[in-house]
mmCIF file of C-alpha atoms and ligand atoms in Angstrom:
data_model
loop_
_atom_site.group_PDB
_atom_site.id
_atom_site.type_symbol
_atom_site.label_atom_id
_atom_site.label_comp_id
_atom_site.label_asym_id
_atom_site.label_seq_id
_atom_site.Cartn_x
_atom_site.Cartn_y
_atom_site.Cartn_z
ATOM 1 C CA MET A 44 65.482 -42.456 -89.242
ATOM 2 C CA VAL A 45 64.769 -44.130 -92.664
ATOM 3 C CA ILE A 46 61.424 -45.893 -92.950
ATOM 4 C CA GLY A 47 61.033 -48.594 -95.500
ATOM 5 C CA LEU A 48 57.661 -49.234 -97.254
ATOM 6 C CA ALA A 49 56.283 -52.008 -99.377
ATOM 7 C CA ALA A 50 53.035 -52.951 -100.824
ATOM 8 C CA ASP A 51 51.198 -55.190 -103.396
ATOM 9 C CA HIS A 52 48.238 -54.079 -105.393
ATOM 10 C CA GLY A 53 46.002 -54.401 -102.326
ATOM 11 C CA GLY A 54 48.058 -51.804 -100.546
ATOM 12 C CA TYR A 55 49.459 -49.694 -103.306
ATOM 13 C CA LYS A 56 47.175 -46.658 -102.962
ATOM 14 C CA LEU A 57 47.628 -46.583 -99.163
ATOM 15 C CA LYS A 58 51.447 -46.922 -99.425
ATOM 16 C CA GLU A 59 51.631 -43.965 -101.935
ATOM 17 C CA GLU A 60 49.659 -41.852 -99.384
ATOM 18 C CA ILE A 61 51.787 -42.977 -96.447
ATOM 19 C CA CYS A 62 55.033 -42.257 -98.379
ATOM 20 C CA GLU A 63 53.771 -38.747 -99.019
ATOM 21 C CA TRP A 64 52.776 -38.096 -95.314
ATOM 22 C CA LEU A 65 56.144 -39.379 -94.103
ATOM 23 C CA GLU A 66 58.042 -37.260 -96.409
ATOM 24 C CA ASP A 67 56.006 -34.269 -95.626
ATOM 25 C CA SER A 68 56.675 -34.901 -91.957
ATOM 26 C CA GLY A 69 60.497 -34.969 -92.564
ATOM 27 C CA PHE A 70 61.212 -38.704 -92.549
ATOM 28 C CA ALA A 71 63.523 -40.267 -95.053
ATOM 29 C CA ILE A 72 61.818 -43.197 -96.801
ATOM 30 C CA LYS A 73 62.939 -46.136 -99.027
ATOM 31 C CA ASP A 74 60.190 -47.475 -101.225
ATOM 32 C CA PHE A 75 60.541 -51.211 -101.985
ATOM 33 C CA GLY A 76 57.642 -51.244 -104.354
ATOM 34 C CA ALA A 77 55.365 -51.889 -105.987
ATOM 35 C CA LEU A 78 56.239 -48.757 -107.877
ATOM 36 C CA ILE A 79 53.292 -49.058 -110.299
ATOM 37 C CA TYR A 80 49.790 -50.495 -109.689
ATOM 38 C CA ASP A 81 49.683 -54.010 -111.024
ATOM 39 C CA ALA A 82 46.654 -56.044 -110.153
ATOM 40 C CA LYS A 83 48.632 -59.295 -110.739
ATOM 41 C CA ASP A 84 51.579 -58.619 -108.505
ATOM 42 C CA ASP A 85 52.498 -60.737 -105.423
ATOM 43 C CA TYR A 86 53.113 -59.343 -101.888
ATOM 44 C CA PRO A 87 56.059 -61.492 -101.013
ATOM 45 C CA ASP A 88 58.093 -59.913 -103.958
ATOM 46 C CA PHE A 89 58.045 -56.576 -102.183
ATOM 47 C CA VAL A 90 57.564 -57.444 -98.512
ATOM 48 C CA ALA A 91 60.644 -59.828 -98.388
ATOM 49 C CA PRO A 92 63.070 -57.216 -99.643
ATOM 50 C CA LEU A 93 61.772 -54.718 -97.141
ATOM 51 C CA ALA A 94 61.947 -57.293 -94.285
ATOM 52 C CA ARG A 95 65.613 -58.033 -95.158
ATOM 53 C CA ALA A 96 66.434 -54.338 -95.054
ATOM 54 C CA VAL A 97 64.760 -54.064 -91.728
ATOM 55 C CA ALA A 98 66.786 -57.032 -90.436
ATOM 56 C CA SER A 99 70.028 -55.676 -91.748
ATOM 57 C CA GLY A 100 69.497 -52.213 -90.321
ATOM 58 C CA GLU A 101 69.336 -50.631 -93.774
ATOM 59 C CA VAL A 102 66.065 -49.146 -92.713
ATOM 60 C CA VAL A 103 65.068 -48.546 -89.057
ATOM 61 C CA ARG A 104 61.352 -49.570 -89.309
ATOM 62 C CA GLY A 105 59.252 -51.066 -92.007
ATOM 63 C CA ILE A 106 55.653 -50.647 -93.091
ATOM 64 C CA ALA A 107 54.179 -53.333 -95.248
ATOM 65 C CA ILE A 108 50.721 -53.144 -96.835
ATOM 66 C CA CYS A 109 48.686 -55.802 -98.627
ATOM 67 C CA GLY A 110 44.919 -56.135 -98.954
ATOM 68 C CA SER A 111 44.383 -57.513 -95.457
ATOM 69 C CA GLY A 112 47.899 -57.125 -93.964
ATOM 70 C CA VAL A 113 47.872 -60.700 -93.143
ATOM 71 C CA GLY A 114 50.098 -62.058 -96.025
ATOM 72 C CA ALA A 115 52.519 -59.150 -95.416
ATOM 73 C CA ALA A 116 52.890 -60.127 -91.740
ATOM 74 C CA ILE A 117 53.434 -63.757 -92.584
ATOM 75 C CA VAL A 118 56.114 -62.983 -95.036
ATOM 76 C CA ALA A 119 57.844 -60.428 -92.914
ATOM 77 C CA ASN A 120 58.141 -62.905 -89.949
ATOM 78 C CA LYS A 121 59.972 -65.355 -92.130
ATOM 79 C CA VAL A 122 63.066 -63.071 -91.974
ATOM 80 C CA GLN A 123 65.307 -63.520 -88.975
ATOM 81 C CA GLY A 124 65.463 -60.325 -86.912
ATOM 82 C CA VAL A 125 62.051 -58.952 -88.023
ATOM 83 C CA ARG A 126 59.256 -58.640 -85.620
ATOM 84 C CA ALA A 127 56.193 -57.878 -87.621
ATOM 85 C CA ALA A 128 52.491 -57.659 -86.690
ATOM 86 C CA LEU A 129 49.192 -56.793 -88.311
ATOM 87 C CA ILE A 130 48.092 -53.535 -86.672
ATOM 88 C CA THR A 131 44.591 -52.110 -86.648
ATOM 89 C CA GLU A 132 44.591 -49.729 -83.617
ATOM 90 C CA THR A 133 46.909 -47.253 -81.992
ATOM 91 C CA TYR A 134 47.490 -48.976 -78.688
ATOM 92 C CA SER A 135 49.268 -51.872 -80.328
ATOM 93 C CA ALA A 136 51.120 -49.655 -82.821
ATOM 94 C CA ARG A 137 52.828 -47.940 -79.847
ATOM 95 C CA GLN A 138 52.908 -50.661 -77.262
ATOM 96 C CA GLY A 139 54.184 -53.201 -79.863
ATOM 97 C CA VAL A 140 57.365 -51.073 -80.238
ATOM 98 C CA GLU A 141 57.654 -50.217 -76.573
ATOM 99 C CA HIS A 142 57.325 -53.750 -75.236
ATOM 100 C CA ASP A 143 58.205 -56.061 -78.115
ATOM 101 C CA ASP A 144 60.492 -54.025 -80.291
ATOM 102 C CA LEU A 145 58.096 -54.269 -83.160
ATOM 103 C CA ASN A 146 60.186 -53.316 -86.298
ATOM 104 C CA MET A 147 57.577 -53.837 -88.952
ATOM 105 C CA MET A 148 53.971 -52.808 -88.927
ATOM 106 C CA CYS A 149 51.592 -54.463 -91.541
ATOM 107 C CA LEU A 150 48.398 -52.837 -92.558
ATOM 108 C CA GLY A 151 45.353 -53.902 -94.560
ATOM 109 C CA GLY A 152 44.872 -51.510 -97.426
ATOM 110 C CA ARG A 153 41.428 -52.819 -98.018
ATOM 111 C CA VAL A 154 40.531 -52.819 -94.389
ATOM 112 C CA ILE A 155 41.556 -49.489 -92.869
ATOM 113 C CA GLY A 156 40.899 -45.902 -94.186
ATOM 114 C CA PRO A 157 43.612 -43.414 -94.794
ATOM 115 C CA GLU A 158 42.969 -41.282 -91.594
ATOM 116 C CA LEU A 159 43.259 -44.329 -89.272
ATOM 117 C CA ALA A 160 46.308 -45.486 -91.282
ATOM 118 C CA ARG A 161 47.843 -42.050 -90.649
ATOM 119 C CA GLU A 162 47.338 -42.366 -86.848
ATOM 120 C CA LEU A 163 48.823 -45.811 -86.821
ATOM 121 C CA VAL A 164 51.863 -44.734 -88.758
ATOM 122 C CA ASN A 165 52.416 -41.716 -86.478
ATOM 123 C CA ALA A 166 52.117 -44.000 -83.396
ATOM 124 C CA PHE A 167 54.399 -46.519 -84.733
ATOM 125 C CA VAL A 168 57.218 -44.217 -85.849
ATOM 126 C CA ALA A 169 57.038 -42.018 -82.755
ATOM 127 C CA ALA A 170 57.275 -45.046 -80.301
ATOM 128 C CA GLN A 171 60.581 -46.269 -78.770
ATOM 129 C CA TYR A 172 61.523 -49.619 -77.309
ATOM 130 C CA SER A 173 61.603 -49.385 -73.574
ATOM 131 C CA GLY A 174 64.579 -51.647 -73.004
ATOM 132 C CA GLU A 175 63.213 -52.551 -69.586
ATOM 133 C CA GLU A 176 64.570 -55.722 -68.060
ATOM 134 C CA ARG A 177 61.284 -57.734 -68.531
ATOM 135 C CA HIS A 178 61.049 -56.718 -72.136
ATOM 136 C CA GLU A 179 64.741 -57.694 -72.666
ATOM 137 C CA ARG A 180 64.118 -60.991 -71.031
ATOM 138 C CA ARG A 181 61.268 -61.826 -73.378
ATOM 139 C CA LEU A 182 63.174 -60.509 -76.471
ATOM 140 C CA ASP A 183 66.079 -62.683 -75.498
ATOM 141 C CA LYS A 184 63.793 -65.749 -75.431
ATOM 142 C CA LEU A 185 62.432 -64.845 -78.810
ATOM 143 C CA LYS A 186 65.944 -64.489 -80.165
ATOM 144 C CA GLN A 187 66.794 -67.904 -78.808
ATOM 145 C CA LEU A 188 63.857 -69.324 -80.712
ATOM 146 C CA GLU A 189 65.036 -67.689 -83.916
ATOM 147 C CA LYS A 190 68.516 -69.125 -83.289
ATOM 148 C CA ASP A 191 67.076 -72.505 -82.869
ATOM 149 C CA ASN A 192 64.660 -72.468 -85.732
ATOM 150 C CA PHE A 193 66.125 -70.302 -88.576
ATOM 151 C CA LYS A 194 68.813 -71.727 -90.753
ATOM 152 C CA GLU A 195 71.969 -69.687 -90.534
ATOM 153 C CA THR A 196 72.517 -67.655 -93.773
ATOM 154 C CA ASP A 197 76.078 -66.689 -93.278
HETATM 155 C C1 LIG B 289 45.796 -59.668 -103.054
HETATM 156 O O1 LIG B 289 44.667 -59.631 -103.804
HETATM 157 C C2 LIG B 289 45.623 -60.053 -101.546
HETATM 158 O O2 LIG B 289 45.278 -61.463 -101.475
HETATM 159 C C3 LIG B 289 46.722 -59.706 -100.812
HETATM 160 O O3 LIG B 289 46.934 -58.311 -100.898
HETATM 161 C C4 LIG B 289 46.723 -59.859 -99.235
HETATM 162 O O4 LIG B 289 45.390 -59.458 -98.737
HETATM 163 C C5 LIG B 289 47.177 -61.081 -98.683
HETATM 164 O O5 LIG B 289 47.226 -61.237 -97.455
#
């Protein structure tokens, strides 16, 4: 299970910590940057490549971090096939995957502390999509919306 990560300067420090925890826990990770702290960098430059990797299946799940997590979530949801949300508590980190097949979790590096972030990451990566009929039905409706509203790229 390869987990992709991305962050701008607002999330850089937390991303580095999360990368370390995930690796220590035995996960393979792919870091989409920022690879150095740069107070002038822009979150779309890192979050969009991660979102494309999630959509293509190159990574199974993505964790994107900016200052608030808001910009990261907005960018990620511009990519067809990505289901991203700003997460601040463990119920949604787990239930978002189980019910909505959440594949990208966005965090606010200036909002949450490292210990809460660790619990959110653990809940997110441990959760599995239920596949239940009611959840599939809702996902099918969401996928139809994507089909209707996203421009085909290939
Ligand atoms: C960067 O200063 C900040 O605006 C960005 O990380 C994020 O919070 C946007 O949503």
